[in-house]
mmCIF file of N, CA and C and ligand atoms in Angstrom:
data_model
loop_
_atom_site.group_PDB
_atom_site.id
_atom_site.type_symbol
_atom_site.label_atom_id
_atom_site.label_comp_id
_atom_site.label_asym_id
_atom_site.label_seq_id
_atom_site.Cartn_x
_atom_site.Cartn_y
_atom_site.Cartn_z
ATOM 1 N N UNK A 269 -20.664 -17.546 28.424
ATOM 2 C CA UNK A 269 -20.639 -16.146 28.897
ATOM 3 C C UNK A 269 -19.305 -15.489 28.565
ATOM 4 N N UNK A 270 -19.344 -14.287 28.068
ATOM 5 C CA UNK A 270 -18.088 -13.568 27.809
ATOM 6 C C UNK A 270 -17.481 -13.154 29.142
ATOM 7 N N UNK A 271 -16.152 -13.254 29.187
ATOM 8 C CA UNK A 271 -15.484 -12.945 30.453
ATOM 9 C C UNK A 271 -14.487 -11.806 30.293
ATOM 10 N N UNK A 272 -14.463 -10.951 31.275
ATOM 11 C CA UNK A 272 -13.495 -9.858 31.280
ATOM 12 C C UNK A 272 -12.310 -10.261 32.167
ATOM 13 N N UNK A 273 -12.525 -11.269 32.969
ATOM 14 C CA UNK A 273 -11.488 -11.707 33.897
ATOM 15 C C UNK A 273 -11.668 -13.195 34.160
ATOM 16 N N UNK A 274 -10.562 -13.895 34.158
ATOM 17 C CA UNK A 274 -10.609 -15.330 34.351
ATOM 18 C C UNK A 274 -9.978 -15.674 35.688
ATOM 19 N N UNK A 275 -10.650 -16.526 36.451
ATOM 20 C CA UNK A 275 -10.077 -16.931 37.731
ATOM 21 C C UNK A 275 -8.774 -17.686 37.463
ATOM 22 N N UNK A 276 -7.776 -17.387 38.256
ATOM 23 C CA UNK A 276 -6.502 -18.070 38.048
ATOM 24 C C UNK A 276 -5.914 -18.503 39.389
ATOM 25 N N UNK A 277 -5.028 -19.452 39.328
ATOM 26 C CA UNK A 277 -4.354 -19.936 40.520
ATOM 27 C C UNK A 277 -3.594 -18.808 41.230
ATOM 28 N N UNK A 278 -3.192 -17.802 40.433
ATOM 29 C CA UNK A 278 -2.462 -16.662 40.996
ATOM 30 C C UNK A 278 -3.303 -15.897 42.016
ATOM 31 N N UNK A 279 -4.615 -16.128 41.985
ATOM 32 C CA UNK A 279 -5.497 -15.403 42.907
ATOM 33 C C UNK A 279 -5.729 -16.175 44.213
ATOM 34 N N UNK A 280 -5.246 -17.400 44.272
ATOM 35 C CA UNK A 280 -5.565 -18.209 45.454
ATOM 36 C C UNK A 280 -4.747 -17.836 46.680
ATOM 37 N N UNK A 281 -5.470 -17.504 47.747
ATOM 38 C CA UNK A 281 -4.787 -17.159 49.002
ATOM 39 C C UNK A 281 -4.589 -18.421 49.847
ATOM 40 N N UNK A 282 -5.339 -19.467 49.537
ATOM 41 C CA UNK A 282 -5.269 -20.696 50.327
ATOM 42 C C UNK A 282 -6.241 -20.693 51.500
ATOM 43 N N UNK A 283 -6.956 -19.572 51.668
ATOM 44 C CA UNK A 283 -7.957 -19.497 52.738
ATOM 45 C C UNK A 283 -9.324 -19.581 52.054
ATOM 46 N N UNK A 284 -10.030 -20.661 52.337
ATOM 47 C CA UNK A 284 -11.218 -20.965 51.543
ATOM 48 C C UNK A 284 -12.256 -19.835 51.531
ATOM 49 N N UNK A 285 -12.556 -19.299 52.712
ATOM 50 C CA UNK A 285 -13.590 -18.260 52.792
ATOM 51 C C UNK A 285 -13.222 -17.074 51.893
ATOM 52 N N UNK A 286 -11.959 -16.659 51.945
ATOM 53 C CA UNK A 286 -11.555 -15.489 51.158
ATOM 54 C C UNK A 286 -11.474 -15.827 49.673
ATOM 55 N N UNK A 287 -11.043 -17.030 49.366
ATOM 56 C CA UNK A 287 -11.027 -17.424 47.952
ATOM 57 C C UNK A 287 -12.454 -17.463 47.403
ATOM 58 N N UNK A 288 -13.385 -17.963 48.199
ATOM 59 C CA UNK A 288 -14.785 -17.997 47.751
ATOM 60 C C UNK A 288 -15.327 -16.585 47.548
ATOM 61 N N UNK A 289 -14.988 -15.686 48.446
ATOM 62 C CA UNK A 289 -15.447 -14.299 48.313
ATOM 63 C C UNK A 289 -14.838 -13.668 47.058
ATOM 64 N N UNK A 290 -13.567 -13.897 46.854
ATOM 65 C CA UNK A 290 -12.901 -13.355 45.654
ATOM 66 C C UNK A 290 -13.521 -13.942 44.380
ATOM 67 N N UNK A 291 -13.825 -15.237 44.422
ATOM 68 C CA UNK A 291 -14.430 -15.876 43.241
ATOM 69 C C UNK A 291 -15.784 -15.263 42.938
ATOM 70 N N UNK A 292 -16.522 -14.968 43.997
ATOM 71 C CA UNK A 292 -17.833 -14.357 43.806
ATOM 72 C C UNK A 292 -17.689 -12.965 43.158
ATOM 73 N N UNK A 293 -16.697 -12.209 43.603
ATOM 74 C CA UNK A 293 -16.469 -10.880 43.019
ATOM 75 C C UNK A 293 -16.088 -11.003 41.531
ATOM 76 N N UNK A 294 -15.225 -11.949 41.238
ATOM 77 C CA UNK A 294 -14.794 -12.158 39.855
ATOM 78 C C UNK A 294 -15.989 -12.560 38.979
ATOM 79 N N UNK A 295 -16.795 -13.469 39.502
ATOM 80 C CA UNK A 295 -17.974 -13.937 38.765
ATOM 81 C C UNK A 295 -18.919 -12.764 38.479
ATOM 82 N N UNK A 296 -19.103 -11.907 39.483
ATOM 83 C CA UNK A 296 -20.011 -10.781 39.312
ATOM 84 C C UNK A 296 -19.477 -9.787 38.282
ATOM 85 N N UNK A 297 -18.178 -9.551 38.301
ATOM 86 C CA UNK A 297 -17.604 -8.642 37.298
ATOM 87 C C UNK A 297 -17.842 -9.197 35.889
ATOM 88 N N UNK A 298 -17.743 -10.502 35.748
ATOM 89 C CA UNK A 298 -18.017 -11.120 34.447
ATOM 90 C C UNK A 298 -19.491 -10.986 34.060
ATOM 91 N N UNK A 299 -20.368 -11.106 35.036
ATOM 92 C CA UNK A 299 -21.797 -10.947 34.749
ATOM 93 C C UNK A 299 -22.094 -9.523 34.282
ATOM 94 N N UNK A 300 -21.447 -8.564 34.937
ATOM 95 C CA UNK A 300 -21.656 -7.159 34.552
ATOM 96 C C UNK A 300 -21.157 -6.931 33.125
ATOM 97 N N UNK A 301 -20.010 -7.491 32.849
ATOM 98 C CA UNK A 301 -19.425 -7.361 31.518
ATOM 99 C C UNK A 301 -20.354 -7.965 30.461
ATOM 100 N N UNK A 302 -20.920 -9.113 30.765
ATOM 101 C CA UNK A 302 -21.858 -9.762 29.848
ATOM 102 C C UNK A 302 -23.095 -8.914 29.621
ATOM 103 N N UNK A 303 -23.647 -8.407 30.718
ATOM 104 C CA UNK A 303 -24.857 -7.572 30.613
ATOM 105 C C UNK A 303 -24.590 -6.348 29.734
ATOM 106 N N UNK A 304 -23.425 -5.735 29.931
ATOM 107 C CA UNK A 304 -23.079 -4.567 29.123
ATOM 108 C C UNK A 304 -23.009 -4.944 27.642
ATOM 109 N N UNK A 305 -22.431 -6.120 27.395
ATOM 110 C CA UNK A 305 -22.322 -6.607 26.022
ATOM 111 C C UNK A 305 -23.689 -6.825 25.381
ATOM 112 N N UNK A 306 -24.678 -7.126 26.224
ATOM 113 C CA UNK A 306 -26.046 -7.340 25.722
ATOM 114 C C UNK A 306 -26.847 -6.045 25.695
ATOM 115 N N UNK A 307 -26.183 -4.947 26.036
ATOM 116 C CA UNK A 307 -26.858 -3.647 26.036
ATOM 117 C C UNK A 307 -27.752 -3.422 27.250
ATOM 118 N N UNK A 308 -27.594 -4.250 28.288
ATOM 119 C CA UNK A 308 -28.449 -4.083 29.477
ATOM 120 C C UNK A 308 -27.732 -3.250 30.532
ATOM 121 N N UNK A 309 -27.626 -1.962 30.241
ATOM 122 C CA UNK A 309 -26.830 -1.090 31.088
ATOM 123 C C UNK A 309 -27.418 -0.926 32.496
ATOM 124 N N UNK A 310 -28.742 -0.802 32.558
ATOM 125 C CA UNK A 310 -29.364 -0.591 33.877
ATOM 126 C C UNK A 310 -29.143 -1.784 34.809
ATOM 127 N N UNK A 311 -29.324 -2.982 34.253
ATOM 128 C CA UNK A 311 -29.112 -4.188 35.063
ATOM 129 C C UNK A 311 -27.655 -4.300 35.489
ATOM 130 N N UNK A 312 -26.774 -3.934 34.567
ATOM 131 C CA UNK A 312 -25.337 -3.982 34.866
ATOM 132 C C UNK A 312 -25.024 -3.025 36.012
ATOM 133 N N UNK A 313 -25.638 -1.867 35.962
ATOM 134 C CA UNK A 313 -25.421 -0.840 36.989
ATOM 135 C C UNK A 313 -25.876 -1.334 38.366
ATOM 136 N N UNK A 314 -27.071 -1.924 38.376
ATOM 137 C CA UNK A 314 -27.609 -2.440 39.641
ATOM 138 C C UNK A 314 -26.702 -3.505 40.244
ATOM 139 N N UNK A 315 -26.243 -4.395 39.390
ATOM 140 C CA UNK A 315 -25.377 -5.479 39.831
ATOM 141 C C UNK A 315 -24.074 -4.912 40.391
ATOM 142 N N UNK A 316 -23.583 -3.909 39.729
ATOM 143 C CA UNK A 316 -22.332 -3.298 40.184
ATOM 144 C C UNK A 316 -22.503 -2.678 41.570
ATOM 145 N N UNK A 317 -23.608 -2.011 41.753
ATOM 146 C CA UNK A 317 -23.819 -1.367 43.058
ATOM 147 C C UNK A 317 -24.073 -2.393 44.158
ATOM 148 N N UNK A 318 -25.014 -3.299 43.888
ATOM 149 C CA UNK A 318 -25.403 -4.258 44.921
ATOM 150 C C UNK A 318 -24.366 -5.335 45.163
ATOM 151 N N UNK A 319 -23.893 -5.898 44.073
ATOM 152 C CA UNK A 319 -23.078 -7.104 44.208
ATOM 153 C C UNK A 319 -21.580 -6.837 44.244
ATOM 154 N N UNK A 320 -21.159 -5.698 43.709
ATOM 155 C CA UNK A 320 -19.713 -5.448 43.775
ATOM 156 C C UNK A 320 -19.392 -4.502 44.916
ATOM 157 N N UNK A 321 -19.984 -3.322 44.898
ATOM 158 C CA UNK A 321 -19.624 -2.317 45.896
ATOM 159 C C UNK A 321 -19.968 -2.794 47.306
ATOM 160 N N UNK A 322 -21.204 -3.228 47.512
ATOM 161 C CA UNK A 322 -21.595 -3.683 48.849
ATOM 162 C C UNK A 322 -20.833 -4.930 49.269
ATOM 163 N N UNK A 323 -20.709 -5.832 48.330
ATOM 164 C CA UNK A 323 -20.060 -7.084 48.698
ATOM 165 C C UNK A 323 -18.573 -6.884 48.973
ATOM 166 N N UNK A 324 -17.931 -6.024 48.193
ATOM 167 C CA UNK A 324 -16.505 -5.751 48.434
ATOM 168 C C UNK A 324 -16.323 -5.189 49.840
ATOM 169 N N UNK A 325 -17.223 -4.295 50.248
ATOM 170 C CA UNK A 325 -17.114 -3.703 51.585
ATOM 171 C C UNK A 325 -17.228 -4.785 52.663
ATOM 172 N N UNK A 326 -18.166 -5.709 52.471
ATOM 173 C CA UNK A 326 -18.323 -6.810 53.438
ATOM 174 C C UNK A 326 -17.076 -7.682 53.465
ATOM 175 N N UNK A 327 -16.570 -7.952 52.297
ATOM 176 C CA UNK A 327 -15.392 -8.799 52.168
ATOM 177 C C UNK A 327 -14.164 -8.155 52.832
ATOM 178 N N UNK A 328 -13.987 -6.856 52.609
ATOM 179 C CA UNK A 328 -12.849 -6.161 53.218
ATOM 180 C C UNK A 328 -12.940 -6.234 54.740
ATOM 181 N N UNK A 329 -14.139 -6.010 55.227
ATOM 182 C CA UNK A 329 -14.350 -6.046 56.675
ATOM 183 C C UNK A 329 -13.988 -7.436 57.218
ATOM 184 N N UNK A 330 -14.416 -8.444 56.505
ATOM 185 C CA UNK A 330 -14.135 -9.821 56.915
ATOM 186 C C UNK A 330 -12.617 -10.062 56.980
ATOM 187 N N UNK A 331 -11.927 -9.656 55.926
ATOM 188 C CA UNK A 331 -10.463 -9.822 55.915
ATOM 189 C C UNK A 331 -9.832 -9.085 57.095
ATOM 190 N N UNK A 332 -10.261 -7.848 57.299
ATOM 191 C CA UNK A 332 -9.661 -7.027 58.356
ATOM 192 C C UNK A 332 -9.908 -7.635 59.737
ATOM 193 N N UNK A 333 -11.117 -8.171 59.933
ATOM 194 C CA UNK A 333 -11.427 -8.790 61.232
ATOM 195 C C UNK A 333 -10.527 -9.995 61.515
ATOM 196 N N UNK A 334 -10.346 -10.805 60.486
ATOM 197 C CA UNK A 334 -9.510 -11.995 60.655
ATOM 198 C C UNK A 334 -8.044 -11.589 60.878
ATOM 199 N N UNK A 335 -7.574 -10.616 60.111
ATOM 200 C CA UNK A 335 -6.185 -10.148 60.278
ATOM 201 C C UNK A 335 -5.973 -9.601 61.678
ATOM 202 N N UNK A 336 -6.953 -8.862 62.126
ATOM 203 C CA UNK A 336 -6.864 -8.260 63.460
ATOM 204 C C UNK A 336 -6.823 -9.340 64.540
ATOM 205 N N UNK A 337 -7.697 -10.311 64.398
ATOM 206 C CA UNK A 337 -7.822 -11.393 65.372
ATOM 207 C C UNK A 337 -6.495 -12.129 65.573
ATOM 208 N N UNK A 338 -5.757 -12.313 64.486
ATOM 209 C CA UNK A 338 -4.517 -13.088 64.594
ATOM 210 C C UNK A 338 -3.261 -12.226 64.597
ATOM 211 N N UNK A 339 -3.454 -10.899 64.653
ATOM 212 C CA UNK A 339 -2.297 -10.012 64.742
ATOM 213 C C UNK A 339 -1.444 -9.954 63.484
ATOM 214 N N UNK A 340 -2.102 -9.930 62.340
ATOM 215 C CA UNK A 340 -1.360 -9.833 61.074
ATOM 216 C C UNK A 340 -0.556 -8.527 61.045
ATOM 217 N N UNK A 341 0.753 -8.602 60.835
ATOM 218 C CA UNK A 341 1.595 -7.412 60.988
ATOM 219 C C UNK A 341 1.344 -6.291 59.984
ATOM 220 N N UNK A 342 0.823 -6.632 58.801
ATOM 221 C CA UNK A 342 0.627 -5.592 57.789
ATOM 222 C C UNK A 342 -0.813 -5.076 57.746
ATOM 223 N N UNK A 343 -1.552 -5.311 58.822
ATOM 224 C CA UNK A 343 -2.977 -4.948 58.851
ATOM 225 C C UNK A 343 -3.248 -3.482 58.494
ATOM 226 N N UNK A 344 -2.515 -2.570 59.130
ATOM 227 C CA UNK A 344 -2.825 -1.148 58.941
ATOM 228 C C UNK A 344 -2.695 -0.723 57.485
ATOM 229 N N UNK A 345 -1.597 -1.175 56.867
ATOM 230 C CA UNK A 345 -1.395 -0.800 55.470
ATOM 231 C C UNK A 345 -2.467 -1.430 54.576
ATOM 232 N N UNK A 346 -2.803 -2.670 54.877
ATOM 233 C CA UNK A 346 -3.809 -3.369 54.082
ATOM 234 C C UNK A 346 -5.179 -2.663 54.185
ATOM 235 N N UNK A 347 -5.482 -2.285 55.414
ATOM 236 C CA UNK A 347 -6.735 -1.581 55.692
ATOM 237 C C UNK A 347 -6.809 -0.267 54.907
ATOM 238 N N UNK A 348 -5.705 0.449 54.916
ATOM 239 C CA UNK A 348 -5.623 1.739 54.220
ATOM 240 C C UNK A 348 -5.897 1.540 52.720
ATOM 241 N N UNK A 349 -5.331 0.474 52.169
ATOM 242 C CA UNK A 349 -5.536 0.177 50.740
ATOM 243 C C UNK A 349 -7.023 -0.055 50.448
ATOM 244 N N UNK A 350 -7.679 -0.819 51.319
ATOM 245 C CA UNK A 350 -9.124 -1.039 51.158
ATOM 246 C C UNK A 350 -9.870 0.292 51.215
ATOM 247 N N UNK A 351 -9.490 1.103 52.187
ATOM 248 C CA UNK A 351 -10.163 2.382 52.427
ATOM 249 C C UNK A 351 -10.081 3.301 51.207
ATOM 250 N N UNK A 352 -8.881 3.400 50.655
ATOM 251 C CA UNK A 352 -8.680 4.269 49.491
ATOM 252 C C UNK A 352 -9.510 3.769 48.315
ATOM 253 N N UNK A 353 -9.573 2.456 48.170
ATOM 254 C CA UNK A 353 -10.355 1.872 47.076
ATOM 255 C C UNK A 353 -11.837 2.225 47.233
ATOM 256 N N UNK A 354 -12.369 2.016 48.419
ATOM 257 C CA UNK A 354 -13.795 2.296 48.662
ATOM 258 C C UNK A 354 -14.100 3.769 48.397
ATOM 259 N N UNK A 355 -13.209 4.637 48.853
ATOM 260 C CA UNK A 355 -13.383 6.073 48.663
ATOM 261 C C UNK A 355 -13.378 6.420 47.160
ATOM 262 N N UNK A 356 -12.453 5.855 46.436
ATOM 263 C CA UNK A 356 -12.372 6.108 44.992
ATOM 264 C C UNK A 356 -13.642 5.638 44.294
ATOM 265 N N UNK A 357 -14.115 4.461 44.687
ATOM 266 C CA UNK A 357 -15.317 3.921 44.045
ATOM 267 C C UNK A 357 -16.517 4.819 44.320
ATOM 268 N N UNK A 358 -16.673 5.217 45.573
ATOM 269 C CA UNK A 358 -17.841 6.018 45.932
ATOM 270 C C UNK A 358 -17.768 7.430 45.337
ATOM 271 N N UNK A 359 -16.606 8.038 45.432
ATOM 272 C CA UNK A 359 -16.519 9.439 44.996
ATOM 273 C C UNK A 359 -16.312 9.612 43.495
ATOM 274 N N UNK A 360 -15.601 8.693 42.884
ATOM 275 C CA UNK A 360 -15.298 8.896 41.463
ATOM 276 C C UNK A 360 -16.033 7.937 40.533
ATOM 277 N N UNK A 361 -15.994 6.658 40.897
ATOM 278 C CA UNK A 361 -16.519 5.661 39.971
ATOM 279 C C UNK A 361 -18.042 5.661 39.858
ATOM 280 N N UNK A 362 -18.710 5.651 41.004
ATOM 281 C CA UNK A 362 -20.173 5.569 40.956
ATOM 282 C C UNK A 362 -20.803 6.761 40.228
ATOM 283 N N UNK A 363 -20.356 8.003 40.526
ATOM 284 C CA UNK A 363 -20.933 9.133 39.782
ATOM 285 C C UNK A 363 -20.696 9.012 38.271
ATOM 286 N N UNK A 364 -19.526 8.503 37.926
ATOM 287 C CA UNK A 364 -19.187 8.342 36.511
ATOM 288 C C UNK A 364 -20.118 7.318 35.849
ATOM 289 N N UNK A 365 -20.408 6.255 36.577
ATOM 290 C CA UNK A 365 -21.283 5.223 36.038
ATOM 291 C C UNK A 365 -22.712 5.740 35.963
ATOM 292 N N UNK A 366 -23.091 6.485 36.987
ATOM 293 C CA UNK A 366 -24.447 7.015 37.090
ATOM 294 C C UNK A 366 -24.743 7.993 35.953
ATOM 295 N N UNK A 367 -23.824 8.885 35.681
ATOM 296 C CA UNK A 367 -24.098 9.973 34.725
ATOM 297 C C UNK A 367 -23.417 9.806 33.383
ATOM 298 N N UNK A 368 -22.420 8.921 33.348
ATOM 299 C CA UNK A 368 -21.594 8.876 32.148
ATOM 300 C C UNK A 368 -22.141 8.028 31.025
ATOM 301 N N UNK A 369 -21.353 7.963 29.976
ATOM 302 C CA UNK A 369 -21.695 7.178 28.790
ATOM 303 C C UNK A 369 -21.363 5.709 29.022
ATOM 304 N N UNK A 370 -21.667 4.898 28.010
ATOM 305 C CA UNK A 370 -21.334 3.488 28.129
ATOM 306 C C UNK A 370 -19.815 3.289 28.194
ATOM 307 N N UNK A 371 -19.097 4.151 27.487
ATOM 308 C CA UNK A 371 -17.636 4.055 27.556
ATOM 309 C C UNK A 371 -17.105 4.354 28.953
ATOM 310 N N UNK A 372 -17.732 5.312 29.608
ATOM 311 C CA UNK A 372 -17.343 5.612 30.997
ATOM 312 C C UNK A 372 -17.564 4.386 31.868
ATOM 313 N N UNK A 373 -18.695 3.724 31.647
ATOM 314 C CA UNK A 373 -19.026 2.518 32.415
ATOM 315 C C UNK A 373 -17.947 1.459 32.170
ATOM 316 N N UNK A 374 -17.604 1.289 30.900
ATOM 317 C CA UNK A 374 -16.599 0.279 30.575
ATOM 318 C C UNK A 374 -15.246 0.601 31.187
ATOM 319 N N UNK A 375 -14.899 1.866 31.209
ATOM 320 C CA UNK A 375 -13.589 2.183 31.794
ATOM 321 C C UNK A 375 -13.639 2.022 33.317
ATOM 322 N N UNK A 376 -14.797 2.301 33.910
ATOM 323 C CA UNK A 376 -14.944 2.068 35.355
ATOM 324 C C UNK A 376 -14.817 0.572 35.662
ATOM 325 N N UNK A 377 -15.421 -0.237 34.818
ATOM 326 C CA UNK A 377 -15.360 -1.687 35.006
ATOM 327 C C UNK A 377 -13.914 -2.179 34.865
ATOM 328 N N UNK A 378 -13.194 -1.641 33.902
ATOM 329 C CA UNK A 378 -11.780 -2.010 33.745
ATOM 330 C C UNK A 378 -10.979 -1.639 34.979
ATOM 331 N N UNK A 379 -11.298 -0.466 35.535
ATOM 332 C CA UNK A 379 -10.594 -0.060 36.751
ATOM 333 C C UNK A 379 -10.846 -1.073 37.871
ATOM 334 N N UNK A 380 -12.102 -1.474 38.040
ATOM 335 C CA UNK A 380 -12.447 -2.439 39.094
ATOM 336 C C UNK A 380 -11.719 -3.761 38.892
ATOM 337 N N UNK A 381 -11.740 -4.229 37.659
ATOM 338 C CA UNK A 381 -11.075 -5.497 37.351
ATOM 339 C C UNK A 381 -9.575 -5.379 37.640
ATOM 340 N N UNK A 382 -8.982 -4.287 37.177
ATOM 341 C CA UNK A 382 -7.542 -4.091 37.377
ATOM 342 C C UNK A 382 -7.184 -4.005 38.850
ATOM 343 N N UNK A 383 -7.951 -3.219 39.580
ATOM 344 C CA UNK A 383 -7.636 -3.043 41.000
ATOM 345 C C UNK A 383 -7.797 -4.367 41.744
ATOM 346 N N UNK A 384 -8.933 -5.026 41.519
ATOM 347 C CA UNK A 384 -9.185 -6.267 42.264
ATOM 348 C C UNK A 384 -8.151 -7.349 41.960
ATOM 349 N N UNK A 385 -7.814 -7.506 40.696
ATOM 350 C CA UNK A 385 -6.858 -8.565 40.378
ATOM 351 C C UNK A 385 -5.497 -8.260 40.992
ATOM 352 N N UNK A 386 -5.074 -7.012 40.912
ATOM 353 C CA UNK A 386 -3.790 -6.636 41.509
ATOM 354 C C UNK A 386 -3.809 -6.831 43.021
ATOM 355 N N UNK A 387 -4.930 -6.436 43.613
ATOM 356 C CA UNK A 387 -5.033 -6.515 45.067
ATOM 357 C C UNK A 387 -5.047 -7.970 45.551
ATOM 358 N N UNK A 388 -5.787 -8.801 44.848
ATOM 359 C CA UNK A 388 -5.863 -10.210 45.246
ATOM 360 C C UNK A 388 -4.502 -10.886 45.017
ATOM 361 N N UNK A 389 -3.918 -10.605 43.854
ATOM 362 C CA UNK A 389 -2.667 -11.285 43.510
ATOM 363 C C UNK A 389 -1.481 -10.845 44.376
ATOM 364 N N UNK A 390 -1.567 -9.644 44.948
ATOM 365 C CA UNK A 390 -0.437 -9.155 45.751
ATOM 366 C C UNK A 390 -0.725 -9.170 47.257
ATOM 367 N N UNK A 391 -1.277 -8.071 47.807
ATOM 368 C CA UNK A 391 -1.438 -8.032 49.269
ATOM 369 C C UNK A 391 -2.314 -9.140 49.852
ATOM 370 N N UNK A 392 -3.352 -9.561 49.116
ATOM 371 C CA UNK A 392 -4.191 -10.631 49.665
ATOM 372 C C UNK A 392 -3.418 -11.954 49.691
ATOM 373 N N UNK A 393 -2.709 -12.221 48.640
ATOM 374 C CA UNK A 393 -1.918 -13.456 48.616
ATOM 375 C C UNK A 393 -0.854 -13.445 49.723
ATOM 376 N N UNK A 394 -0.363 -12.241 50.008
ATOM 377 C CA UNK A 394 0.658 -12.126 51.061
ATOM 378 C C UNK A 394 0.120 -12.546 52.426
ATOM 379 N N UNK A 395 -1.110 -12.129 52.741
ATOM 380 C CA UNK A 395 -1.624 -12.572 54.047
ATOM 381 C C UNK A 395 -1.828 -14.083 54.029
ATOM 382 N N UNK A 396 -2.205 -14.614 52.862
ATOM 383 C CA UNK A 396 -2.385 -16.061 52.749
ATOM 384 C C UNK A 396 -1.101 -16.795 53.105
ATOM 385 N N UNK A 397 0.000 -16.254 52.606
ATOM 386 C CA UNK A 397 1.307 -16.839 52.867
ATOM 387 C C UNK A 397 1.635 -16.781 54.360
ATOM 388 N N UNK A 398 1.344 -15.619 54.933
ATOM 389 C CA UNK A 398 1.638 -15.411 56.357
ATOM 390 C C UNK A 398 0.852 -16.381 57.231
ATOM 391 N N UNK A 399 -0.434 -16.514 56.957
ATOM 392 C CA UNK A 399 -1.273 -17.433 57.751
ATOM 393 C C UNK A 399 -0.758 -18.865 57.611
ATOM 394 N N UNK A 400 -0.356 -19.190 56.417
ATOM 395 C CA UNK A 400 0.144 -20.546 56.166
ATOM 396 C C UNK A 400 1.428 -20.784 56.966
ATOM 397 N N UNK A 401 2.329 -19.822 56.896
ATOM 398 C CA UNK A 401 3.598 -19.950 57.624
ATOM 399 C C UNK A 401 3.380 -20.110 59.125
ATOM 400 N N UNK A 402 2.384 -19.385 59.626
ATOM 401 C CA UNK A 402 2.082 -19.436 61.057
ATOM 402 C C UNK A 402 1.286 -20.697 61.420
ATOM 403 N N UNK A 403 0.834 -21.405 60.407
ATOM 404 C CA UNK A 403 0.037 -22.596 60.659
ATOM 405 C C UNK A 403 -1.354 -22.281 61.176
ATOM 406 N N UNK A 404 -1.831 -21.075 60.834
ATOM 407 C CA UNK A 404 -3.174 -20.695 61.296
ATOM 408 C C UNK A 404 -4.203 -21.115 60.253
ATOM 409 N N UNK A 405 -5.217 -21.854 60.708
ATOM 410 C CA UNK A 405 -6.263 -22.302 59.794
ATOM 411 C C UNK A 405 -7.532 -21.499 60.058
ATOM 412 N N UNK A 406 -8.048 -20.868 59.017
ATOM 413 C CA UNK A 406 -9.269 -20.066 59.163
ATOM 414 C C UNK A 406 -10.437 -20.932 58.702
ATOM 415 N N UNK A 407 -11.375 -21.141 59.598
ATOM 416 C CA UNK A 407 -12.482 -22.025 59.231
ATOM 417 C C UNK A 407 -13.782 -21.293 58.943
ATOM 418 N N UNK A 408 -13.654 -19.982 58.720
ATOM 419 C CA UNK A 408 -14.857 -19.188 58.427
ATOM 420 C C UNK A 408 -15.517 -19.648 57.133
ATOM 421 N N UNK A 409 -16.805 -19.287 57.010
ATOM 422 C CA UNK A 409 -17.518 -19.438 55.746
ATOM 423 C C UNK A 409 -17.427 -18.104 55.022
ATOM 424 N N UNK A 410 -17.671 -18.111 53.729
ATOM 425 C CA UNK A 410 -17.698 -16.824 53.026
ATOM 426 C C UNK A 410 -18.851 -15.964 53.555
ATOM 427 N N UNK A 411 -18.725 -14.646 53.482
ATOM 428 C CA UNK A 411 -19.798 -13.792 53.992
ATOM 429 C C UNK A 411 -20.993 -13.848 53.036
ATOM 430 N N UNK A 412 -22.170 -13.637 53.600
ATOM 431 C CA UNK A 412 -23.399 -13.738 52.811
ATOM 432 C C UNK A 412 -23.471 -12.713 51.702
ATOM 433 N N UNK A 413 -24.166 -13.125 50.668
ATOM 434 C CA UNK A 413 -24.256 -12.255 49.497
ATOM 435 C C UNK A 413 -25.240 -11.119 49.731
ATOM 436 N N UNK A 414 -26.391 -11.413 50.314
ATOM 437 C CA UNK A 414 -27.373 -10.326 50.495
ATOM 438 C C UNK A 414 -27.513 -9.893 51.941
HETATM 439 FE FE1 FE2 B 132 -9.616 -9.606 49.249
HETATM 440 FE FE1 FE2 B 133 -7.689 -7.217 50.836
#
């Protein structure tokens, strides 16, 4: 399968549930990229809506709940970052994918890949560090896909 993004150690937060959720998002972005390469734009679109947008929202909620539960100090800022991302996706990205050309779709996909990798590698990894320092072990399972 052609990949637009490769899972790397730099993405590991050390919290299994969140790493599994992130891996699922990365895998789905690669599937979308593959579908686009095969000219299956409609299937790619569906996957993006169902498996990326919905799943990202579930994942963000999961992170926020856990951060809240343990009093993570940077929760508010982290939450705001999630919020802005969701708003951008809904207001700008989805309409562009819905009505735009294949190039628009590809640039939207690049935006998603760029945002997610930056977000996982920076603020998400930071909470991982914090939980580790505090000796807090999260035993959650990853959130369901459907
Ligand atoms: Fe995350
Ligand atoms: Fe996050």
